[in-house]
Coordinates of C-alpha atoms and ligand atoms in Angstrom, one line a residue:
Chain A
M1 CA -24.5 12.7 -4.9
K2 CA -21.9 14.4 -2.8
P3 CA -19.0 15.8 -4.9
V4 CA -15.8 13.6 -4.9
R5 CA -12.7 16.0 -5.5
R6 CA -9.8 14.9 -7.8
L7 CA -6.1 15.7 -7.2
E8 CA -6.4 17.6 -4.1
P9 CA -3.3 19.6 -3.7
A10 CA -3.2 18.8 0.4
V11 CA -3.3 15.0 -0.3
I12 CA -0.9 15.1 -2.7
L13 CA 1.5 17.2 -0.9
A14 CA 0.7 14.5 2.2
V15 CA 1.6 11.8 -0.3
M16 CA 5.2 13.6 -1.0
G17 CA 5.6 14.2 2.7
R18 CA 5.6 10.4 3.4
E19 CA 8.2 10.0 0.7
F20 CA 10.4 13.1 2.4
A21 CA 10.0 11.6 5.7
N22 CA 11.4 8.6 4.6
F23 CA 13.9 10.3 2.2
R24 CA 15.6 11.8 5.4
T25 CA 16.3 8.5 6.5
F26 CA 18.7 7.6 3.2
W27 CA 19.5 10.9 2.1
K28 CA 22.9 11.1 2.9
S29 CA 23.7 7.7 0.4
T30 CA 22.0 9.0 -2.1
A31 CA 23.5 12.3 -2.1
F32 CA 27.1 10.9 -2.0
T33 CA 26.7 8.6 -5.0
S34 CA 24.8 11.7 -7.1
T35 CA 28.2 13.6 -6.3
F36 CA 30.3 11.1 -6.6
E37 CA 29.5 9.5 -9.5
P38 CA 29.7 12.3 -12.2
V39 CA 33.2 12.8 -10.5
V40 CA 34.1 9.3 -11.5
Y41 CA 32.7 9.8 -15.1
L42 CA 34.4 13.4 -15.4
F43 CA 37.6 11.5 -14.3
A44 CA 37.4 8.2 -16.5
F45 CA 35.7 10.2 -19.5
G46 CA 36.5 13.5 -19.6
L47 CA 40.2 13.6 -18.4
G48 CA 41.1 10.1 -19.6
L49 CA 39.6 10.6 -23.2
G50 CA 40.1 14.3 -23.2
S51 CA 43.6 14.3 -22.4
T52 CA 44.6 11.3 -24.6
L53 CA 42.3 11.1 -27.6
V54 CA 39.6 14.0 -27.9
T55 CA 40.3 17.5 -26.7
D56 CA 36.9 19.3 -27.7
V57 CA 33.4 18.5 -29.6
D58 CA 32.2 21.2 -31.7
G59 CA 34.4 23.8 -29.7
I60 CA 33.5 22.8 -26.4
E61 CA 36.2 21.0 -24.0
Y62 CA 35.9 17.6 -23.9
V63 CA 35.8 17.7 -20.0
Q64 CA 32.9 20.1 -20.2
F65 CA 31.1 18.2 -22.9
V66 CA 30.9 15.3 -20.9
G67 CA 30.3 17.2 -17.7
T68 CA 27.4 18.7 -18.8
G69 CA 25.9 15.8 -20.8
L70 CA 26.3 13.8 -17.3
V71 CA 22.9 16.0 -16.2
A72 CA 20.7 13.5 -18.0
T73 CA 22.6 10.5 -16.9
A74 CA 22.0 11.7 -13.1
V75 CA 18.4 12.5 -14.1
V76 CA 17.8 8.9 -15.6
F77 CA 19.2 7.3 -12.9
S78 CA 17.5 9.0 -10.2
S79 CA 14.1 9.1 -11.8
A80 CA 13.3 5.9 -13.7
L81 CA 15.1 3.2 -11.6
P82 CA 13.8 4.8 -8.2
A83 CA 10.6 4.8 -9.3
M84 CA 10.8 1.4 -10.8
F85 CA 11.9 -0.3 -7.8
G86 CA 10.4 2.2 -5.2
T87 CA 7.0 1.4 -6.6
F88 CA 7.0 -2.3 -6.9
V89 CA 8.9 -2.3 -3.6
K90 CA 5.7 -0.2 -2.0
E91 CA 3.0 -1.8 -3.5
R92 CA 4.3 -5.8 -3.5
F93 CA 6.6 -5.8 -0.3
Q94 CA 5.7 -3.1 2.2
R95 CA 2.2 -2.9 1.0
T96 CA 2.2 0.7 1.6
Y97 CA 0.0 1.6 -1.0
D98 CA -2.4 -0.5 0.7
A99 CA -2.4 1.8 3.5
I100 CA -2.4 4.9 1.6
L101 CA -5.4 4.0 -0.4
A102 CA -7.6 2.9 2.4
A103 CA -7.1 6.6 3.2
P104 CA -9.4 9.3 1.1
V105 CA -6.4 9.0 -1.7
D106 CA -6.9 7.9 -4.9
V107 CA -4.3 6.5 -7.4
E108 CA -4.4 9.5 -9.5
E109 CA -3.1 11.5 -6.8
L110 CA -0.6 8.6 -5.6
V111 CA 0.6 8.6 -8.8
T112 CA 1.1 12.7 -9.2
A113 CA 2.6 13.0 -5.9
E114 CA 5.3 10.0 -6.6
M115 CA 6.3 11.4 -9.6
L116 CA 6.5 15.1 -8.4
W117 CA 8.6 13.8 -5.4
I118 CA 11.0 11.9 -7.9
G119 CA 10.8 15.0 -10.2
L120 CA 12.0 17.4 -7.6
R121 CA 14.5 15.2 -6.4
S122 CA 16.1 14.7 -9.6
A123 CA 16.0 18.5 -10.4
V124 CA 18.5 18.9 -7.6
F125 CA 20.5 15.8 -8.4
G126 CA 20.4 16.6 -12.0
C127 CA 22.4 20.0 -11.1
F128 CA 25.1 18.1 -9.1
P129 CA 27.4 17.1 -12.4
L130 CA 26.8 20.7 -13.8
I131 CA 28.2 22.2 -10.4
V132 CA 31.5 19.5 -10.5
T133 CA 32.0 20.3 -14.1
M134 CA 32.5 24.0 -13.2
F135 CA 35.6 23.1 -10.9
F136 CA 36.6 21.8 -14.5
G137 CA 36.2 25.4 -16.0
L138 CA 32.4 25.2 -17.0
E139 CA 31.7 29.2 -16.8
P140 CA 28.4 29.9 -15.2
K141 CA 25.5 31.4 -17.1
I142 CA 22.2 32.6 -16.3
T143 CA 20.3 30.5 -18.4
M144 CA 21.8 27.5 -16.1
L145 CA 18.9 28.3 -13.9
L146 CA 16.7 26.4 -16.6
V147 CA 18.6 23.2 -15.8
P148 CA 16.7 22.2 -13.2
I149 CA 13.6 22.7 -14.7
F150 CA 14.5 20.8 -17.7
A151 CA 15.8 18.1 -15.5
F152 CA 12.4 18.3 -13.7
V153 CA 10.3 17.6 -16.8
T154 CA 12.4 14.9 -17.9
A155 CA 12.8 13.1 -14.5
L156 CA 8.7 13.4 -14.5
A157 CA 8.5 11.2 -17.6
F158 CA 11.0 8.8 -16.4
S159 CA 9.4 8.4 -13.2
A160 CA 6.0 7.8 -15.0
F161 CA 7.8 5.2 -17.3
G162 CA 9.2 3.4 -14.2
I163 CA 5.7 3.3 -12.1
T164 CA 4.0 2.2 -15.4
M165 CA 7.0 -0.9 -15.7
A166 CA 6.4 -1.5 -11.9
A167 CA 2.7 -2.1 -12.3
S168 CA 3.4 -4.3 -15.6
V169 CA 5.7 -6.9 -14.3
S170 CA 5.3 -9.6 -12.0
K171 CA 8.7 -10.2 -10.5
I172 CA 11.4 -7.9 -9.4
D173 CA 14.1 -9.1 -11.4
Q174 CA 11.9 -8.3 -14.8
F175 CA 13.4 -5.3 -14.2
N176 CA 16.7 -6.5 -15.6
Y177 CA 15.2 -6.4 -18.9
V178 CA 13.9 -3.0 -18.6
T179 CA 17.2 -1.5 -17.6
T180 CA 19.2 -3.5 -20.5
L181 CA 16.8 -2.7 -23.1
V182 CA 15.4 0.5 -22.5
I183 CA 17.4 2.7 -20.1
T184 CA 21.1 1.3 -21.0
P185 CA 20.6 2.3 -24.8
L186 CA 18.8 5.4 -24.0
F187 CA 21.7 6.5 -21.7
L188 CA 24.4 5.8 -24.0
V189 CA 22.9 6.8 -27.4
A190 CA 21.9 10.6 -25.6
G191 CA 25.0 12.4 -26.8
T192 CA 26.5 12.1 -23.2
F193 CA 30.0 10.8 -24.3
F194 CA 30.2 11.5 -27.8
P195 CA 28.2 13.7 -30.5
I196 CA 25.2 11.9 -32.2
D197 CA 26.2 13.6 -35.4
Q198 CA 28.8 11.2 -36.1
L199 CA 26.6 8.1 -35.6
P200 CA 24.5 6.7 -39.1
D201 CA 21.4 8.4 -40.3
G202 CA 19.4 5.7 -38.5
F203 CA 20.8 6.2 -35.2
Q204 CA 20.4 10.3 -35.6
I205 CA 17.0 10.1 -36.2
A206 CA 16.2 7.5 -33.6
A207 CA 18.1 9.7 -31.3
Q208 CA 15.3 12.4 -32.1
F209 CA 13.2 10.3 -30.1
N210 CA 15.3 9.6 -27.2
P211 CA 14.1 12.5 -24.1
L212 CA 17.5 11.9 -22.8
Y213 CA 19.3 13.4 -25.9
Q214 CA 16.8 16.3 -25.9
L215 CA 17.9 16.8 -22.2
V216 CA 21.3 16.9 -23.0
E217 CA 20.8 19.2 -26.0
L218 CA 18.7 21.5 -23.7
V219 CA 21.4 21.3 -20.9
R220 CA 24.2 22.0 -23.6
G221 CA 21.7 25.1 -24.7
A222 CA 21.3 26.4 -21.2
C223 CA 25.3 25.9 -20.9
F224 CA 26.4 27.2 -24.0
G225 CA 23.6 29.2 -25.7
L226 CA 19.9 28.5 -26.7
E227 CA 18.4 27.9 -29.9
A228 CA 15.0 28.3 -31.1
V229 CA 14.4 24.8 -31.9
D230 CA 14.8 24.2 -27.7
I231 CA 11.6 25.4 -27.5
L232 CA 10.5 22.4 -29.4
R233 CA 12.7 19.9 -27.5
F234 CA 11.1 21.1 -24.3
A235 CA 7.8 21.3 -25.4
G236 CA 8.5 17.4 -26.7
L237 CA 9.6 16.5 -23.2
V238 CA 6.5 18.1 -21.4
A239 CA 4.0 16.3 -23.8
L240 CA 5.8 13.0 -23.2
A241 CA 5.6 13.3 -19.4
I242 CA 1.7 14.2 -19.7
V243 CA 1.1 11.1 -21.8
L244 CA 3.2 9.0 -19.5
W245 CA 1.4 10.5 -16.3
R246 CA -1.7 9.3 -17.7
V247 CA -0.5 5.9 -18.4
A248 CA 1.0 5.4 -15.2
I249 CA -2.1 6.2 -13.5
R250 CA -4.1 3.5 -15.5
R251 CA -1.5 0.7 -15.3
L252 CA -1.2 1.4 -11.3
T253 CA -5.0 1.7 -10.9
S254 CA -5.6 -1.5 -12.5
R255 CA -2.6 -3.4 -10.4
L256 CA -4.3 -2.0 -7.0
I257 CA -7.7 -2.1 -7.7
I258 CA -8.9 -5.5 -8.1
Chain B
M1 CA -26.5 12.2 7.6
T2 CA -28.7 11.6 10.5
A3 CA -28.2 8.9 13.1
L4 CA -30.6 6.6 11.5
V5 CA -28.4 6.0 8.5
P6 CA -26.6 2.7 9.4
A7 CA -22.6 2.7 9.2
I8 CA -22.7 -0.2 6.5
E9 CA -25.3 -1.1 4.1
I10 CA -24.4 -4.2 1.7
H11 CA -27.2 -5.7 -0.7
G12 CA -26.7 -8.4 -2.9
L13 CA -22.8 -7.7 -3.0
T14 CA -20.8 -10.2 -5.5
K15 CA -17.0 -10.5 -6.7
S16 CA -15.5 -13.0 -8.7
F17 CA -11.8 -13.8 -9.5
G18 CA -12.2 -15.7 -12.4
P19 CA -14.3 -18.7 -11.7
I20 CA -13.9 -18.2 -7.7
K21 CA -17.0 -16.6 -6.2
A22 CA -15.2 -14.5 -3.6
V23 CA -18.4 -12.8 -2.4
D24 CA -21.9 -14.4 -3.4
G25 CA -24.7 -12.3 -2.6
L26 CA -23.6 -11.0 0.7
D27 CA -26.0 -8.5 2.4
L28 CA -25.1 -7.0 5.8
V29 CA -26.3 -3.8 8.0
V30 CA -23.9 -2.6 10.6
D31 CA -25.8 -0.2 12.7
K32 CA -24.1 3.0 14.5
G33 CA -22.2 1.7 17.6
V34 CA -22.2 -1.7 17.1
C35 CA -19.5 -3.8 17.0
L36 CA -20.0 -6.2 14.6
G37 CA -17.8 -9.6 14.0
L38 CA -17.4 -10.9 10.7
L39 CA -16.7 -14.6 11.3
G40 CA -15.7 -17.1 9.0
P41 CA -13.4 -19.8 7.9
N42 CA -10.2 -18.8 5.9
G43 CA -11.3 -17.9 2.1
A44 CA -14.9 -16.9 3.2
G45 CA -14.8 -13.6 1.7
K46 CA -13.9 -11.5 4.4
S47 CA -11.0 -9.8 3.1
T48 CA -12.3 -9.2 -0.4
T49 CA -15.5 -8.0 1.5
M50 CA -13.4 -5.7 3.5
K51 CA -11.4 -4.2 0.3
M52 CA -14.9 -3.4 -1.4
L53 CA -15.7 -1.0 1.5
T54 CA -12.1 0.8 1.4
G55 CA -12.6 0.9 -2.4
Q56 CA -9.6 -0.9 -3.3
A57 CA -11.6 -3.7 -4.9
I58 CA -14.7 -3.4 -7.0
A59 CA -17.7 -5.1 -6.9
D60 CA -19.0 -6.9 -10.0
S61 CA -22.9 -6.5 -8.6
G62 CA -24.6 -5.3 -5.4
E63 CA -24.8 -2.0 -3.5
I64 CA -22.3 -0.7 -0.9
R65 CA -23.2 2.6 1.5
V66 CA -20.7 3.6 3.8
L67 CA -21.6 6.3 6.3
G68 CA -24.8 7.3 3.7
F69 CA -22.1 7.3 1.0
D70 CA -22.4 5.2 -2.2
L71 CA -19.7 2.9 -3.2
P72 CA -17.6 3.2 -5.4
S73 CA -18.2 6.6 -6.9
E74 CA -18.2 8.4 -3.4
G75 CA -15.7 6.2 -1.6
K76 CA -13.1 8.9 -1.1
N77 CA -16.0 10.9 1.0
A78 CA -16.5 7.4 3.2
R79 CA -12.5 6.6 3.3
A80 CA -12.2 10.4 4.9
S81 CA -14.3 8.7 8.0
M82 CA -13.4 5.2 8.1
G83 CA -10.4 4.2 9.9
V84 CA -8.5 0.7 8.4
V85 CA -6.5 -1.6 10.5
P86 CA -5.2 -4.0 7.9
Q87 CA -3.9 -8.0 8.7
L88 CA -0.7 -7.5 7.6
D89 CA 1.9 -4.7 9.0
N90 CA 2.3 -2.0 6.6
L91 CA 4.1 0.3 8.5
D92 CA 6.9 2.9 7.4
I93 CA 9.7 1.0 9.4
D94 CA 12.4 3.6 8.9
V95 CA 10.6 6.3 9.9
T96 CA 9.7 7.3 13.9
V97 CA 6.7 6.1 15.4
E98 CA 5.3 9.6 15.8
E99 CA 6.1 10.2 12.2
N100 CA 4.2 7.3 11.1
L101 CA 1.0 8.9 12.8
A102 CA 2.1 12.5 11.1
I103 CA 2.0 11.0 8.0
F104 CA -1.4 9.4 8.2
A105 CA -2.5 12.4 10.1
R106 CA -2.0 14.3 6.9
L107 CA -3.3 11.9 4.5
Y108 CA -6.5 12.2 6.2
R109 CA -6.4 16.1 6.4
V110 CA -6.8 16.2 10.1
E111 CA -6.3 19.9 11.2
D112 CA -4.2 19.8 14.2
V113 CA -1.4 17.0 13.3
G114 CA 0.2 17.2 16.6
A115 CA -2.9 16.8 19.1
A116 CA -3.9 13.6 16.9
V117 CA -0.3 12.2 17.3
D118 CA -0.6 13.0 20.8
R119 CA -3.8 11.4 21.3
T120 CA -3.2 8.2 19.4
L121 CA 0.3 7.8 20.9
E122 CA -1.8 7.8 24.2
I123 CA -4.3 5.2 23.2
A124 CA -1.2 2.9 21.8
R125 CA 0.7 3.5 24.8
L126 CA 3.6 4.2 22.9
T127 CA 4.1 8.0 24.3
D128 CA 7.8 7.2 25.6
R129 CA 8.5 5.4 22.4
R130 CA 7.2 8.2 20.1
K131 CA 10.8 9.5 18.5
D132 CA 12.2 5.7 18.1
A133 CA 12.1 4.0 14.5
V134 CA 9.4 1.5 14.3
D135 CA 12.3 -1.3 13.4
K136 CA 13.1 -0.9 17.0
L137 CA 9.9 -2.0 18.3
S138 CA 8.9 -5.4 19.6
G139 CA 5.9 -6.9 17.6
G140 CA 3.1 -5.8 20.1
M141 CA 4.1 -2.2 20.1
R142 CA 4.3 -2.6 16.2
R143 CA 0.6 -3.8 16.2
R144 CA -0.8 -1.4 18.3
L145 CA 0.9 1.2 16.5
L146 CA -1.0 -0.2 13.5
L147 CA -4.3 0.2 15.2
A148 CA -3.5 3.9 16.4
R149 CA -2.8 4.8 12.9
G150 CA -6.2 3.7 11.7
L151 CA -7.7 6.3 14.5
V152 CA -5.8 9.4 13.5
H153 CA -8.6 11.1 12.3
D154 CA -10.9 10.0 15.0
P155 CA -12.8 7.6 12.5
K156 CA -16.8 7.0 12.8
L157 CA -16.3 3.6 11.5
L158 CA -13.3 1.2 12.0
L159 CA -12.6 -1.5 9.9
L160 CA -10.3 -4.3 11.5
D161 CA -9.4 -7.6 9.3
E162 CA -8.2 -10.2 11.2
P163 CA -6.4 -7.9 13.5
T164 CA -4.6 -10.5 15.5
V165 CA -4.2 -13.4 12.9
G166 CA -0.8 -14.8 13.6
L167 CA 0.1 -13.1 16.3
D168 CA 1.1 -14.7 19.7
P169 CA -1.2 -14.9 22.7
Q170 CA 0.2 -12.1 24.8
I171 CA 0.0 -9.4 21.9
R172 CA -3.3 -10.8 20.8
T173 CA -4.5 -10.0 24.2
E174 CA -3.0 -6.6 24.3
L175 CA -4.8 -5.8 21.2
W176 CA -8.3 -7.2 22.2
T177 CA -7.7 -5.1 25.6
L178 CA -7.2 -1.9 23.0
I179 CA -10.3 -3.1 20.6
E180 CA -12.6 -3.7 24.2
R181 CA -11.9 0.0 25.0
L182 CA -12.7 1.6 21.6
R183 CA -15.6 -0.8 21.5
S184 CA -17.1 0.4 24.7
S185 CA -16.3 4.1 23.8
G186 CA -18.7 3.8 21.0
T187 CA -16.9 3.3 18.2
T188 CA -18.7 1.6 15.2
I189 CA -16.4 -1.5 14.3
L190 CA -16.4 -4.0 11.5
M191 CA -13.9 -7.0 12.3
S192 CA -13.3 -9.9 10.5
T193 CA -11.9 -12.8 12.2
H194 CA -11.7 -16.6 12.1
Y195 CA -11.0 -17.2 15.8
I196 CA -14.2 -17.7 17.7
E197 CA -12.7 -16.3 20.9
E198 CA -11.9 -13.2 19.5
A199 CA -15.5 -12.4 17.9
E200 CA -16.9 -14.2 21.2
R201 CA -14.9 -11.4 23.7
L202 CA -15.4 -8.8 21.1
A203 CA -18.4 -8.4 19.1
D204 CA -21.8 -7.2 20.1
E205 CA -23.3 -9.5 17.3
V206 CA -21.9 -12.0 14.7
A207 CA -22.3 -12.4 11.2
V208 CA -21.0 -15.9 10.6
M209 CA -20.0 -15.9 7.1
A210 CA -19.4 -18.6 4.5
N211 CA -18.7 -19.1 0.9
G212 CA -19.1 -15.3 0.3
K213 CA -22.7 -14.8 2.2
V214 CA -23.7 -14.3 5.7
I215 CA -25.2 -17.4 7.1
A216 CA -26.3 -16.3 10.4
R217 CA -26.4 -13.3 12.2
A218 CA -27.3 -12.5 15.8
T219 CA -25.6 -11.8 19.2
P220 CA -23.1 -14.7 20.2
A221 CA -25.7 -15.9 22.9
E222 CA -28.8 -15.8 20.3
L223 CA -26.4 -17.8 17.8
I224 CA -25.8 -20.4 20.5
A225 CA -29.4 -20.6 21.8
E226 CA -30.3 -21.4 18.0
H227 CA -27.7 -23.3 16.1
A228 CA -26.4 -24.8 19.3
G229 CA -27.9 -25.3 22.6
K230 CA -27.8 -25.3 26.3
S231 CA -24.8 -28.0 26.5
T232 CA -22.8 -29.6 24.5
A233 CA -21.6 -32.8 25.4
E234 CA -18.0 -34.0 24.3
V235 CA -17.1 -38.1 24.0
Y236 CA -13.6 -39.1 23.9
G237 CA -12.0 -42.5 22.8
P238 CA -10.9 -44.6 20.1
P239 CA -12.3 -44.0 16.6
D240 CA -14.7 -46.8 16.8
R241 CA -16.3 -46.3 19.7
L242 CA -16.6 -42.7 18.7
A243 CA -18.0 -43.9 15.2
E244 CA -20.5 -45.9 16.8
V245 CA -21.9 -43.3 19.7
R246 CA -22.0 -40.9 16.6
S247 CA -24.3 -43.4 14.7
M248 CA -26.6 -44.1 17.7
V249 CA -26.8 -40.4 18.6
E250 CA -27.5 -39.0 15.0
D251 CA -30.1 -41.9 14.6
A252 CA -32.0 -40.6 17.5
G253 CA -32.2 -37.1 15.6
L254 CA -29.4 -35.2 17.5
R255 CA -26.3 -33.3 15.6
V256 CA -22.8 -34.3 16.2
R257 CA -19.6 -32.4 15.0
P258 CA -16.1 -33.5 15.3
A259 CA -13.9 -31.8 17.7
G260 CA -10.3 -32.7 17.4
P261 CA -10.0 -35.9 19.2
A262 CA -13.5 -36.4 20.5
I263 CA -16.9 -35.5 19.0
A264 CA -19.5 -33.0 20.2
I265 CA -23.1 -34.0 20.5
V266 CA -25.1 -30.7 20.5
A267 CA -27.7 -29.7 22.1
A268 CA -27.4 -32.4 24.7
E269 CA -30.3 -31.2 26.9
T270 CA -32.2 -32.6 24.4
A271 CA -31.1 -36.3 24.5
A272 CA -33.7 -39.0 25.8
P273 CA -32.0 -40.2 29.3
G274 CA -29.1 -42.9 28.8
L275 CA -28.5 -41.6 25.1
I276 CA -25.4 -39.7 26.0
P277 CA -22.6 -42.0 27.4
E278 CA -21.9 -41.9 31.1
D279 CA -18.3 -40.6 30.6
A280 CA -19.2 -37.9 28.3
I281 CA -18.2 -34.2 29.4
H282 CA -20.7 -31.9 29.6
R283 CA -20.1 -28.2 29.0
A284 CA -22.2 -25.0 28.0
G285 CA -22.8 -24.5 24.0
S286 CA -20.4 -22.3 22.8
L287 CA -20.3 -20.1 19.7
E288 CA -17.7 -22.8 18.4
D289 CA -20.1 -25.3 18.2
V290 CA -22.3 -23.0 16.1
F291 CA -19.2 -22.0 13.9
V292 CA -18.5 -25.9 13.2
M293 CA -22.2 -26.9 12.7
L294 CA -22.9 -23.8 10.3
T295 CA -19.7 -23.7 8.0
G296 CA -18.8 -27.2 8.6
E297 CA -15.1 -26.1 9.4
D298 CA -12.9 -27.1 12.1
A299 CA -12.5 -24.1 14.5
E300 CA -9.1 -22.6 15.5
Ligands
ADP1 N1 -6.6 -10.8 -5.5 C1 -7.4 -12.2 -5.9 N2 -7.2 -12.8 -6.8 C2 -8.0 -14.1 -7.0 N3 -8.7 -14.5 -6.1 C3 -8.6 -14.3 -5.0 C4 -8.2 -12.6 -4.6 N4 -8.4 -12.4 -3.4 C5 -9.2 -13.3 -3.0 N5 -9.1 -14.4 -3.7 C6 -9.8 -15.4 -3.6 O1 -11.1 -15.5 -3.0 C7 -11.6 -16.0 -1.8 C8 -12.2 -15.5 -0.7 O2 -10.9 -14.7 -0.3 P1 -10.6 -13.8 1.2 O3 -11.6 -12.7 0.7 O4 -9.4 -13.5 1.2 O5 -11.1 -14.7 2.0 P2 -11.1 -14.5 3.8 O6 -10.6 -12.9 3.7 O7 -12.2 -14.6 4.4 O8 -9.9 -15.6 4.1 C9 -10.7 -17.1 -2.2 O9 -10.8 -18.4 -2.7 C10 -9.4 -16.5 -2.5 O10 -8.3 -17.3 -3.0
MG2 MG1 -8.7 -12.4 5.1

């Protein structure tokens, strides 16, 4: 038997290249949304609440508290949702995956490439809220260079989750359940807009299992001072990304190979 | 790999979807340099067979070797030398013509992507549209691009799954010209179709497929000689008369098939004098006669 190689870098790059070529046709609208959204949130929450109800959280000015938390919002909405809708559309409507898998590409490489592409995009978009918040007085700090890495790993996990969902639903409107039941709760109880430690105990424990909460904590650490426990948080996100990567491959294989 | 290894070897292939036996004991060998037409009615199992050849469906049992590689275990190696043109358009519509080709040239690890793009643009006669987005192309151009995309890596074997199904006649003719050119340049082609004319025009050999198996396999001329005959007589008229003629001719041992509003008596040259009605229209036996006689399906 001739050797069949797995996870070939050239193949993964080629699949990412396809995404890049397509992305160039719509990057403007995506970049606009990614910049504009945190600005809206910052005005609404940061300045609205910040100048009326709350002034600071644990010594952090409220607008900066929200601004740093919005990195996680940007990451989840630029990873889970594009992965979910993108995968479904490419699988079902455009039949793109049929074309790709007829080439010497396997599902493992396909999923890996799609995740890496989304991860890289989110690593960039995740930085936008931080940059915007700098205009609201956030001090630049060298450890902030870790933020794209934190964003990247979290986005890998959420893109794998999105691919898994896309490979599991039979109709596109079932994504409403995923958004309402999974993504919105994770987003709301991530410590973005209010600190978790004021919630009931049950919520606080649950939040520990929320990858977005861990990301928010890591980003705030990078902006205002990291702690030893942040290594554990990061390791947790890496482990989650790896597990969900394998799950996504398995689900999409059973969808695409009949 | 030596020149003696066939491009495709399939033995005892089966594939079921629940209770449906889509492919049911298929045997098929395609030698290099041959254009084989896999002719069968809808639901015969043609697309399922194609999917097993590209590793997108896994057989329940049987053996498949493509270009000397065992499937599914060495499928990736086989796919590297195989070009696939799908039944349904799955181009990237927002990007340009040349980008569509370049993307696939990279997926196939072509060394000189630029040269591969130029060469296939030439084949598809789309060089002057290379910078246009795909959604600006006409239907015919998109089809030519789809075919060209399957050729970016200069494949040893080309799979065409119903390449012209649902296309208007002019686009179909355009594609036939392209496929004909590939065939005469010696590319090995497996083409599934349920259009008899397509098989007749393009295939060196035809394998008639029904209910998941190949039920006859030869050149079109041999198939006609064996399963139809030299001449076919078509009789038109009211249903009563057709029924009457049919039972009379069948009693005399000839085979009759429905042909739209008429009935067709195959191998009419073997009939006793006077048996065939005077007003019958005589024509040469055709692949359509073979198809209908063998599959029992009305031809398109
Ligand atoms: N994914 C599938 N799930 C269930 N049944 C299928 C699937 N694909 C094909 N079939 C069935 O298998 C049979 C053969 O289909 P197919 O290979 O598409 O035939 P053809 O291409 O010759 O028209 C048909 O009865 C079809 O309904
Ligand atoms: Mg078909």
